[in-house]
Tab-separated table of C-alpha atoms in Angstrom:
chain	number	residue	atom	x	y	z
S	1396	MET	CA	0.000	0.000	0.000
S	1397	ARG	CA	1.306	3.426	-0.880
S	1398	ARG	CA	2.231	5.557	2.103
S	1399	PRO	CA	0.203	8.797	2.095
S	1400	LEU	CA	2.296	11.591	0.623
S	1401	GLN	CA	2.533	14.353	3.216
S	1402	ILE	CA	4.219	17.494	1.922
S	1403	THR	CA	4.706	20.823	3.611
S	1404	THR	CA	6.133	23.888	1.939
S	1405	ALA	CA	7.927	25.196	5.003
S	1406	ALA	CA	10.882	22.883	4.391
S	1407	LEU	CA	11.232	23.973	0.782
S	1408	ILE	CA	12.035	27.620	1.362
S	1409	ALA	CA	14.435	28.681	4.117
S	1410	GLY	CA	13.909	31.920	5.987
S	1411	PHE	CA	16.516	34.630	6.506
S	1412	VAL	CA	17.077	37.138	9.291
S	1413	THR	CA	15.364	40.491	8.660
S	1414	SER	CA	17.702	43.452	8.033
S	1415	PRO	CA	16.729	47.091	8.707
S	1416	ALA	CA	17.826	48.233	5.219
S	1417	PHE	CA	14.780	46.577	3.644
S	1418	ALA	CA	12.405	46.844	6.602
S	1419	ASP	CA	9.630	48.603	4.671
S	1420	CYS	CA	9.455	46.026	1.884
S	1421	THR	CA	9.858	43.147	4.329
S	1422	SER	CA	7.104	44.626	6.477
S	1423	GLU	CA	4.730	44.756	3.496
S	1424	VAL	CA	5.292	41.058	2.785
S	1425	ALA	CA	4.926	40.218	6.486
S	1426	GLN	CA	1.661	42.135	6.688
S	1427	GLY	CA	0.377	40.265	3.619
S	1428	ILE	CA	1.186	36.891	5.181
S	1429	THR	CA	-0.455	37.973	8.434
S	1430	ARG	CA	-3.599	39.039	6.541
S	1431	GLN	CA	-3.671	35.652	4.838
S	1432	SER	CA	-3.340	33.778	8.133
S	1433	ASN	CA	-6.265	35.808	9.494
S	1434	GLU	CA	-8.571	34.781	6.645
S	1435	LYS	CA	-11.301	32.309	7.593
S	1436	SER	CA	-10.481	30.148	4.572
S	1437	TRP	CA	-8.157	30.131	1.592
S	1438	ARG	CA	-6.671	27.819	-1.016
S	1439	LYS	CA	-3.216	27.368	-2.457
S	1440	ASP	CA	-2.340	25.504	-5.648
S	1441	ALA	CA	1.296	24.475	-5.852
S	1442	ASN	CA	3.570	23.009	-8.509
S	1443	MET	CA	6.952	21.686	-7.443
S	1444	ILE	CA	9.659	19.091	-7.911
S	1445	SER	CA	9.833	16.465	-5.170
S	1446	GLU	CA	12.173	13.522	-4.628
S	1447	ARG	CA	9.635	11.428	-6.565
S	1448	GLY	CA	9.338	13.875	-9.453
S	1449	PRO	CA	6.998	16.724	-10.458
S	1450	LEU	CA	3.781	17.054	-8.522
S	1451	LYS	CA	0.749	19.252	-8.113
S	1452	MET	CA	-0.722	20.001	-4.723
S	1453	THR	CA	-3.873	21.804	-3.640
S	1454	VAL	CA	-4.332	22.700	0.013
S	1455	GLU	CA	-7.486	24.271	1.450
S	1456	PHE	CA	-7.573	25.829	4.910
S	1457	GLN	CA	-10.725	26.399	6.932
S	1458	LYS	CA	-10.178	27.903	10.341
S	1459	PRO	CA	-10.098	27.122	13.134
S	1460	ASP	CA	-8.831	23.551	12.571
S	1461	ARG	CA	-9.712	22.064	9.165
S	1462	MET	CA	-7.552	21.344	6.140
S	1463	ARG	CA	-7.790	19.352	2.916
S	1464	GLN	CA	-4.714	18.391	0.886
S	1465	VAL	CA	-4.747	16.767	-2.562
S	1466	VAL	CA	-1.429	15.654	-4.066
S	1467	THR	CA	-1.061	14.375	-7.625
S	1468	MET	CA	2.253	12.946	-8.848
S	1469	LEU	CA	3.092	13.102	-12.539
S	1470	ILE	CA	4.220	9.456	-12.432
S	1471	GLU	CA	1.155	8.416	-10.411
S	1472	PRO	CA	-1.825	10.408	-11.721
S	1473	LYS	CA	-4.157	8.989	-9.064
S	1474	PRO	CA	-4.403	11.730	-6.396
S	1475	VAL	CA	-3.819	11.223	-2.690
S	1476	GLU	CA	-6.304	13.192	-0.583
S	1477	THR	CA	-5.901	13.955	3.109
S	1478	ILE	CA	-8.387	15.651	5.446
S	1479	LEU	CA	-7.710	17.122	8.877
S	1480	VAL	CA	-10.550	18.000	11.253
S	1481	GLY	CA	-9.484	19.013	14.734
S	1482	LYS	CA	-7.069	16.377	16.017
S	1483	SER	CA	-8.211	13.638	13.603
S	1484	ALA	CA	-7.083	12.989	10.031
S	1485	TRP	CA	-7.915	10.598	7.203
S	1486	THR	CA	-6.314	9.757	3.878
S	1487	ASN	CA	-7.518	8.276	0.598
S	1488	ALA	CA	-4.980	7.014	-1.940
S	1489	GLY	CA	-7.664	5.708	-4.286
S	1490	ASP	CA	-8.675	2.701	-2.228
S	1491	GLY	CA	-11.046	4.348	0.222
S	1492	TRP	CA	-10.750	6.522	3.311
S	1493	LYS	CA	-8.574	5.317	6.173
S	1494	VAL	CA	-7.580	6.826	9.497
S	1495	LEU	CA	-4.183	8.500	9.252
S	1496	GLY	CA	-1.468	7.399	11.680
S	1497	GLN	CA	-0.746	9.466	14.754
S	1498	ALA	CA	2.696	10.689	13.627
S	1499	ASP	CA	1.384	11.895	10.250
S	1500	THR	CA	-1.646	13.459	11.917
S	1501	GLU	CA	0.578	15.418	14.298
S	1502	GLN	CA	2.646	16.577	11.337
S	1503	LEU	CA	-0.482	17.864	9.612
S	1504	ILE	CA	-1.615	19.661	12.767
S	1505	LYS	CA	1.770	21.377	13.151
S	1506	PHE	CA	1.716	22.389	9.470
S	1507	PHE	CA	-1.785	23.819	9.819
S	1508	GLN	CA	-0.858	25.713	12.965
S	1509	SER	CA	2.343	27.147	11.505
S	1510	THR	CA	0.643	28.140	8.253
S	1511	THR	CA	-2.326	29.811	9.896
S	1512	GLY	CA	-0.210	31.501	12.553
S	1513	GLN	CA	2.588	33.090	10.525
S	1514	GLY	CA	3.586	36.618	11.426
S	1515	VAL	CA	6.189	39.322	10.972
S	1516	ASN	CA	8.963	37.391	12.711
S	1517	ASP	CA	8.601	34.491	10.265
S	1518	VAL	CA	9.420	36.547	7.157
S	1519	SER	CA	12.852	36.863	5.541
S	1520	ASP	CA	14.362	40.005	4.007
S	1521	PHE	CA	12.626	41.350	0.894
S	1522	GLU	CA	13.246	44.226	-1.469
S	1523	CYS	CA	10.512	45.917	-3.500
S	1524	VAL	CA	10.601	45.109	-7.222
S	1525	GLY	CA	7.553	47.147	-8.252
S	1526	ALA	CA	4.359	46.539	-10.172
S	1527	GLU	CA	4.146	43.517	-12.485
S	1528	THR	CA	1.273	42.226	-14.594
S	1529	ILE	CA	0.777	38.460	-14.265
S	1530	ASP	CA	-2.081	36.622	-15.966
S	1531	GLY	CA	-3.671	39.968	-16.754
S	1532	LYS	CA	-3.623	41.191	-13.149
S	1533	GLN	CA	-1.347	43.892	-11.771
S	1534	LEU	CA	0.486	42.790	-8.631
S	1535	ARG	CA	3.216	44.148	-6.370
S	1536	ALA	CA	6.401	42.067	-6.612
S	1537	TYR	CA	8.972	41.483	-3.875
S	1538	LYS	CA	12.304	39.685	-4.129
S	1539	GLY	CA	13.722	37.671	-1.248
S	1540	LEU	CA	17.264	38.554	-0.234
S	1541	PRO	CA	20.065	36.234	0.958
S	1542	PRO	CA	21.943	36.715	4.231
S	1543	GLU	CA	24.176	39.774	4.216
S	1544	ALA	CA	27.230	39.199	2.085
S	1545	LYS	CA	30.703	39.842	3.452
S	1546	GLY	CA	32.769	42.580	1.865
S	1547	PRO	CA	32.142	46.145	0.677
S	1548	LYS	CA	28.741	47.757	0.260
S	1549	ILE	CA	27.511	50.024	-2.522
S	1550	ASP	CA	24.815	52.563	-1.664
S	1551	GLY	CA	24.371	50.755	1.635
S	1552	LYS	CA	23.573	47.429	-0.011
S	1553	PRO	CA	25.776	44.349	0.559
S	1554	GLN	CA	27.339	42.952	-2.582
S	1555	GLN	CA	26.679	39.314	-3.413
S	1556	SER	CA	29.280	36.761	-4.354
S	1557	ALA	CA	29.049	34.864	-7.655
S	1558	ASP	CA	27.721	31.803	-5.796
S	1559	GLN	CA	24.997	33.836	-4.112
S	1560	LYS	CA	23.939	35.379	-7.414
S	1561	ASN	CA	23.456	31.881	-8.850
S	1562	GLU	CA	21.270	30.737	-5.962
S	1563	ALA	CA	17.519	30.379	-6.403
S	1564	VAL	CA	15.543	33.482	-5.501
S	1565	ARG	CA	12.140	33.749	-3.871
S	1566	MET	CA	9.530	36.083	-5.318
S	1567	VAL	CA	6.309	37.033	-3.544
S	1568	TYR	CA	3.435	38.865	-5.259
S	1569	LEU	CA	0.759	40.773	-3.366
S	1570	ASP	CA	-2.611	42.067	-4.527
S	1571	PRO	CA	-2.310	45.881	-4.214
S	1572	ALA	CA	-6.042	46.208	-3.501
S	1573	THR	CA	-6.251	43.711	-0.619
S	1574	GLY	CA	-2.620	43.334	0.446
S	1575	LEU	CA	-3.080	39.555	0.326
S	1576	PRO	CA	-0.496	37.205	-1.236
S	1577	GLU	CA	-1.400	36.128	-4.775
S	1578	ARG	CA	1.544	33.874	-5.524
S	1579	SER	CA	5.016	32.847	-4.402
S	1580	ILE	CA	7.760	31.266	-6.490
S	1581	LEU	CA	11.270	29.911	-6.106
S	1582	ALA	CA	13.339	30.139	-9.285
S	1583	GLN	CA	16.857	30.571	-10.539
S	1584	ALA	CA	17.852	34.152	-11.219
S	1585	GLY	CA	16.905	35.104	-14.778
S	1586	LYS	CA	14.476	32.173	-15.068
S	1587	LEU	CA	11.454	33.435	-13.162
S	1588	ASP	CA	9.190	32.136	-15.937
S	1589	LYS	CA	10.357	28.584	-15.154
S	1590	PRO	CA	10.061	28.334	-11.375
S	1591	LEU	CA	11.269	25.337	-9.416
S	1592	PHE	CA	8.375	25.884	-7.044
S	1593	LYS	CA	5.182	27.931	-7.398
S	1594	GLU	CA	2.191	28.592	-5.167
S	1595	VAL	CA	-0.912	30.463	-6.317
S	1596	TYR	CA	-3.353	31.624	-3.640
S	1597	SER	CA	-7.102	32.244	-3.817
S	1598	TYR	CA	-9.690	33.160	-1.224
S	1599	PRO	CA	-13.048	31.477	-1.957
S	1600	THR	CA	-15.697	31.887	0.693
S	1601	ASP	CA	-17.443	28.569	0.018
S	1602	ILE	CA	-14.714	26.194	1.244
S	1603	LYS	CA	-16.310	23.545	3.445
S	1604	ILE	CA	-14.222	20.705	4.842
S	1605	GLU	CA	-15.952	17.776	6.530
S	1606	ALA	CA	-14.736	14.480	7.940
S	1607	PRO	CA	-15.340	11.523	5.563
S	1608	THR	CA	-18.346	9.374	6.440
S	1609	ASP	CA	-17.221	6.150	4.724
S	1610	VAL	CA	-13.993	5.394	6.589
S	1611	LYS	CA	-12.777	1.807	6.366
S	1612	PRO	CA	-12.050	0.021	9.663
């Protein structure tokens, strides 16, 4: 039997220590994440590369304690669905609903709590990129910054080494009207159109997550 695929995005993108030089831009991103965590419900659709290959993942959050996760692997097109309600969780890998093990359930609970409780102190350094139009919608773009580089500074900004410049960069896009995150990507510099990891966020008001009624013993 296939083990339920539990994936959290926190391990995919590392955070950095906030620096005062970019406090305003970092604060805007932090406020956006805080607004998102205060929403009663929201959805994120992610595309990424895992150890088992490319996958698509949709996660729905319904506060105070409900979450649905659907993961589809390119090599295994049958989706794996997981539901969390309170302190109980179930999974369905195509052969019916089953109770999820305690360790995996605790992992889901921690992921839900960390995702719905993010705040200013959880955000890395960002610089403002400006307005960008994506899929016909104008968004505010922010670029994640690496830890401060050693060596001289120009105009108060630390200069990056060649290795740092080749590292993947994180981009966050906020809706200027609501201040809410619209998408987040991780991509190599100069290849933002081909991200290694992408999340797109939406905020439907009709999300309703219920425990399955046909759980197998």
